[in-house]
């Protein structure tokens, strides 16, 4: 009987690295929103699938040193939820945003990064009910300030505020009443 040939098994894919959280919980959530906007931009620009981009970010960006600098670790679950959520409900998110934008800022003419910011913020207002609208809006204004110095942060504030008032009127009214009572 001839000796059996050993068959080499394909190598197992490398598991994602263990991510050691850095920064406060709030800072990690803010970093997740920033990373999600960057991932959505990459998906829009390159046409890559959301799962491929999420894997790339988890393996090579989140919790990793970048160009010699260490940043706050993005919350990986929130990051993945935003990217997958926007992609899964893209038509709905775009329809909501389209109804709030004028021709000057229409989604199809908008810069890709600004569109990614609005989509992420709109999805969170639509689907991330445990988080207060003002927290979502403020984080996306901060993300916008990281990339734009002109009118864009004000536009993001206005659009997301209008959307929050339409989607979550009770929460927005309660926040306004609390603010008025405190003044």
CSV table of C-alpha atoms in Angstrom, one decimal:
chain,number,residue,atom,x,y,z
A,1,UNK,CA,0.0,0.0,0.0
A,2,UNK,CA,1.5,3.4,-1.0
A,3,UNK,CA,2.0,6.0,1.7
A,4,UNK,CA,-0.7,8.5,2.1
A,5,UNK,CA,-0.1,12.0,1.0
A,6,UNK,CA,-0.5,14.7,3.6
A,7,UNK,CA,-2.9,17.4,2.5
A,8,UNK,CA,-2.0,20.9,3.8
A,9,UNK,CA,-5.0,22.7,5.2
A,10,UNK,CA,-5.4,26.3,4.3
A,11,UNK,CA,-4.2,28.7,7.1
A,12,UNK,CA,-6.9,29.8,9.5
A,13,UNK,CA,-7.7,33.5,9.2
A,14,UNK,CA,-6.0,35.6,11.8
A,15,UNK,CA,-8.4,36.6,14.6
A,16,UNK,CA,-8.9,40.3,15.1
A,17,UNK,CA,-6.5,41.7,17.7
A,18,UNK,CA,-7.7,42.2,21.2
A,19,UNK,CA,-8.5,45.8,21.6
A,20,UNK,CA,-7.5,47.4,24.9
A,21,UNK,CA,-9.8,50.3,25.5
A,22,UNK,CA,-8.3,53.7,26.1
A,23,UNK,CA,-10.1,56.8,27.1
A,24,UNK,CA,-13.4,57.3,28.9
A,25,UNK,CA,-16.6,55.6,27.7
A,26,UNK,CA,-17.9,58.9,26.3
A,27,UNK,CA,-14.6,59.4,24.4
A,28,UNK,CA,-14.7,55.8,23.0
A,29,UNK,CA,-18.3,56.4,21.7
A,30,UNK,CA,-17.2,59.7,20.1
A,31,UNK,CA,-14.2,57.9,18.6
A,32,UNK,CA,-16.6,55.2,17.2
A,33,UNK,CA,-18.7,57.9,15.5
A,34,UNK,CA,-15.6,59.5,13.9
A,35,UNK,CA,-14.4,56.0,12.8
A,36,UNK,CA,-17.9,55.2,11.4
A,37,UNK,CA,-17.9,58.4,9.4
A,38,UNK,CA,-14.5,57.5,8.0
A,39,UNK,CA,-15.6,54.0,7.2
A,40,UNK,CA,-18.8,55.2,5.4
A,41,UNK,CA,-16.7,57.7,3.4
A,42,UNK,CA,-14.4,54.8,2.4
A,43,UNK,CA,-17.4,52.6,1.4
A,44,UNK,CA,-18.9,55.5,-0.6
A,45,UNK,CA,-15.6,56.3,-2.3
A,46,UNK,CA,-14.3,52.8,-3.1
A,47,UNK,CA,-17.6,50.8,-3.2
A,48,UNK,CA,-16.2,48.3,-0.7
A,49,UNK,CA,-18.6,46.2,1.4
A,50,UNK,CA,-19.4,47.4,4.9
A,51,UNK,CA,-18.2,44.1,6.4
A,52,UNK,CA,-14.8,44.4,4.6
A,53,UNK,CA,-14.4,47.9,5.8
A,54,UNK,CA,-15.4,47.1,9.4
A,55,UNK,CA,-12.9,44.2,9.5
A,56,UNK,CA,-10.2,46.5,8.1
A,57,UNK,CA,-10.9,49.1,10.8
A,58,UNK,CA,-11.0,46.5,13.6
A,59,UNK,CA,-7.8,44.8,12.5
A,60,UNK,CA,-5.7,47.8,11.5
A,61,UNK,CA,-7.1,51.1,12.9
A,62,UNK,CA,-9.2,50.8,16.0
A,63,UNK,CA,-6.9,50.6,19.0
A,64,UNK,CA,-3.8,50.7,16.8
A,65,UNK,CA,-1.1,53.2,16.8
A,66,UNK,CA,-1.4,55.5,13.7
A,67,UNK,CA,1.7,57.3,12.4
A,68,UNK,CA,3.3,57.1,15.8
A,69,UNK,CA,0.3,58.5,17.6
A,70,UNK,CA,-2.0,56.8,20.0
A,71,UNK,CA,-5.7,57.8,19.9
A,72,UNK,CA,-8.7,57.0,22.0
A,73,UNK,CA,-10.0,53.5,21.2
A,74,UNK,CA,-13.3,53.6,19.4
A,75,UNK,CA,-16.1,51.5,20.8
A,76,UNK,CA,-16.1,48.6,18.3
A,77,UNK,CA,-19.8,47.6,18.8
A,78,UNK,CA,-21.1,51.1,18.3
A,79,UNK,CA,-18.8,51.6,15.3
A,80,UNK,CA,-20.1,48.4,13.6
A,81,UNK,CA,-23.7,49.2,14.4
A,82,UNK,CA,-23.5,52.6,12.8
A,83,UNK,CA,-21.7,51.4,9.6
A,84,UNK,CA,-24.0,48.3,9.2
A,85,UNK,CA,-27.1,50.3,10.1
A,86,UNK,CA,-26.5,53.1,7.6
A,87,UNK,CA,-25.8,50.6,4.9
A,88,UNK,CA,-28.9,48.5,5.7
A,89,UNK,CA,-31.2,51.5,5.8
A,90,UNK,CA,-29.4,53.7,3.3
A,91,UNK,CA,-32.5,54.4,1.1
A,92,UNK,CA,-34.6,55.4,4.2
A,93,UNK,CA,-31.8,57.5,5.7
A,94,UNK,CA,-31.2,59.3,2.3
A,95,UNK,CA,-35.0,59.9,1.9
A,96,UNK,CA,-35.2,61.5,5.4
A,97,UNK,CA,-32.2,63.7,4.7
A,98,UNK,CA,-33.3,64.6,1.2
A,99,UNK,CA,-36.5,66.0,2.6
A,100,UNK,CA,-34.5,68.4,4.9
A,101,UNK,CA,-31.9,69.6,2.4
A,102,UNK,CA,-32.3,72.4,-0.1
A,103,UNK,CA,-30.9,72.3,-3.6
A,104,UNK,CA,-27.6,74.0,-2.5
A,105,UNK,CA,-26.9,71.1,-0.1
A,106,UNK,CA,-28.6,68.1,-2.0
A,107,UNK,CA,-27.2,64.7,-1.1
A,108,UNK,CA,-26.2,63.9,-4.7
A,109,UNK,CA,-24.1,67.1,-5.0
A,110,UNK,CA,-22.7,67.0,-1.4
A,111,UNK,CA,-19.1,66.3,-0.6
A,112,UNK,CA,-18.8,62.6,0.3
A,113,UNK,CA,-17.4,63.2,3.8
A,114,UNK,CA,-20.2,65.6,4.7
A,115,UNK,CA,-22.8,63.1,3.3
A,116,UNK,CA,-21.2,60.3,5.5
A,117,UNK,CA,-21.5,62.6,8.6
A,118,UNK,CA,-25.2,63.3,7.9
A,119,UNK,CA,-26.0,59.7,7.1
A,120,UNK,CA,-24.4,58.4,10.4
A,121,UNK,CA,-26.1,61.1,12.4
A,122,UNK,CA,-29.5,60.4,10.8
A,123,UNK,CA,-29.2,56.7,11.3
A,124,UNK,CA,-28.4,57.2,15.0
A,125,UNK,CA,-31.4,59.5,15.5
A,126,UNK,CA,-33.6,57.0,13.7
A,127,UNK,CA,-32.3,53.7,15.3
A,128,UNK,CA,-30.2,54.4,18.3
A,129,UNK,CA,-33.0,55.3,20.7
A,130,UNK,CA,-31.2,54.8,24.0
A,131,UNK,CA,-28.9,57.7,23.2
A,132,UNK,CA,-30.3,61.2,23.7
A,133,UNK,CA,-30.6,63.2,20.4
A,134,UNK,CA,-28.6,66.2,21.8
A,135,UNK,CA,-25.6,63.8,22.4
A,136,UNK,CA,-25.8,62.4,18.9
A,137,UNK,CA,-26.1,65.9,17.3
A,138,UNK,CA,-23.2,67.3,19.4
A,139,UNK,CA,-20.9,64.4,18.6
A,140,UNK,CA,-21.6,64.8,14.8
A,141,UNK,CA,-21.0,68.6,15.0
A,142,UNK,CA,-17.7,67.8,16.6
A,143,UNK,CA,-16.9,65.3,13.9
A,144,UNK,CA,-17.8,67.9,11.3
A,145,UNK,CA,-15.5,70.5,13.0
A,146,UNK,CA,-12.6,67.9,12.7
A,147,UNK,CA,-12.9,68.1,8.9
A,148,UNK,CA,-14.5,71.5,8.0
A,149,UNK,CA,-14.0,75.1,9.1
A,150,UNK,CA,-16.8,76.8,7.1
A,151,UNK,CA,-20.6,76.6,7.2
A,152,UNK,CA,-20.7,72.8,7.3
A,153,UNK,CA,-20.9,72.4,11.1
A,154,UNK,CA,-23.8,74.8,11.2
A,155,UNK,CA,-25.5,72.9,8.4
A,156,UNK,CA,-25.0,69.5,10.1
A,157,UNK,CA,-26.4,71.0,13.3
A,158,UNK,CA,-29.5,72.4,11.6
A,159,UNK,CA,-30.3,69.3,9.6
A,160,UNK,CA,-29.8,66.8,12.5
A,161,UNK,CA,-31.8,69.1,14.8
A,162,UNK,CA,-34.7,69.2,12.4
A,163,UNK,CA,-34.5,65.5,11.9
A,164,UNK,CA,-34.4,64.9,15.7
A,165,UNK,CA,-37.5,67.1,16.1
A,166,UNK,CA,-39.3,65.1,13.5
A,167,UNK,CA,-38.2,61.6,14.7
A,168,UNK,CA,-38.0,62.2,18.5
A,169,UNK,CA,-40.3,65.1,19.3
A,170,UNK,CA,-40.9,64.2,23.0
A,171,UNK,CA,-37.2,64.0,23.8
A,172,UNK,CA,-36.4,67.3,22.0
A,173,UNK,CA,-39.3,69.1,23.7
A,174,UNK,CA,-38.2,67.8,27.1
A,175,UNK,CA,-34.7,69.0,26.5
A,176,UNK,CA,-35.9,72.4,25.4
A,177,UNK,CA,-38.2,72.7,28.5
A,178,UNK,CA,-35.3,71.7,30.8
A,179,UNK,CA,-33.0,74.2,29.1
A,180,UNK,CA,-35.7,77.0,29.4
A,181,UNK,CA,-36.3,76.1,33.1
A,182,UNK,CA,-32.6,76.3,33.8
A,183,UNK,CA,-32.2,79.8,32.4
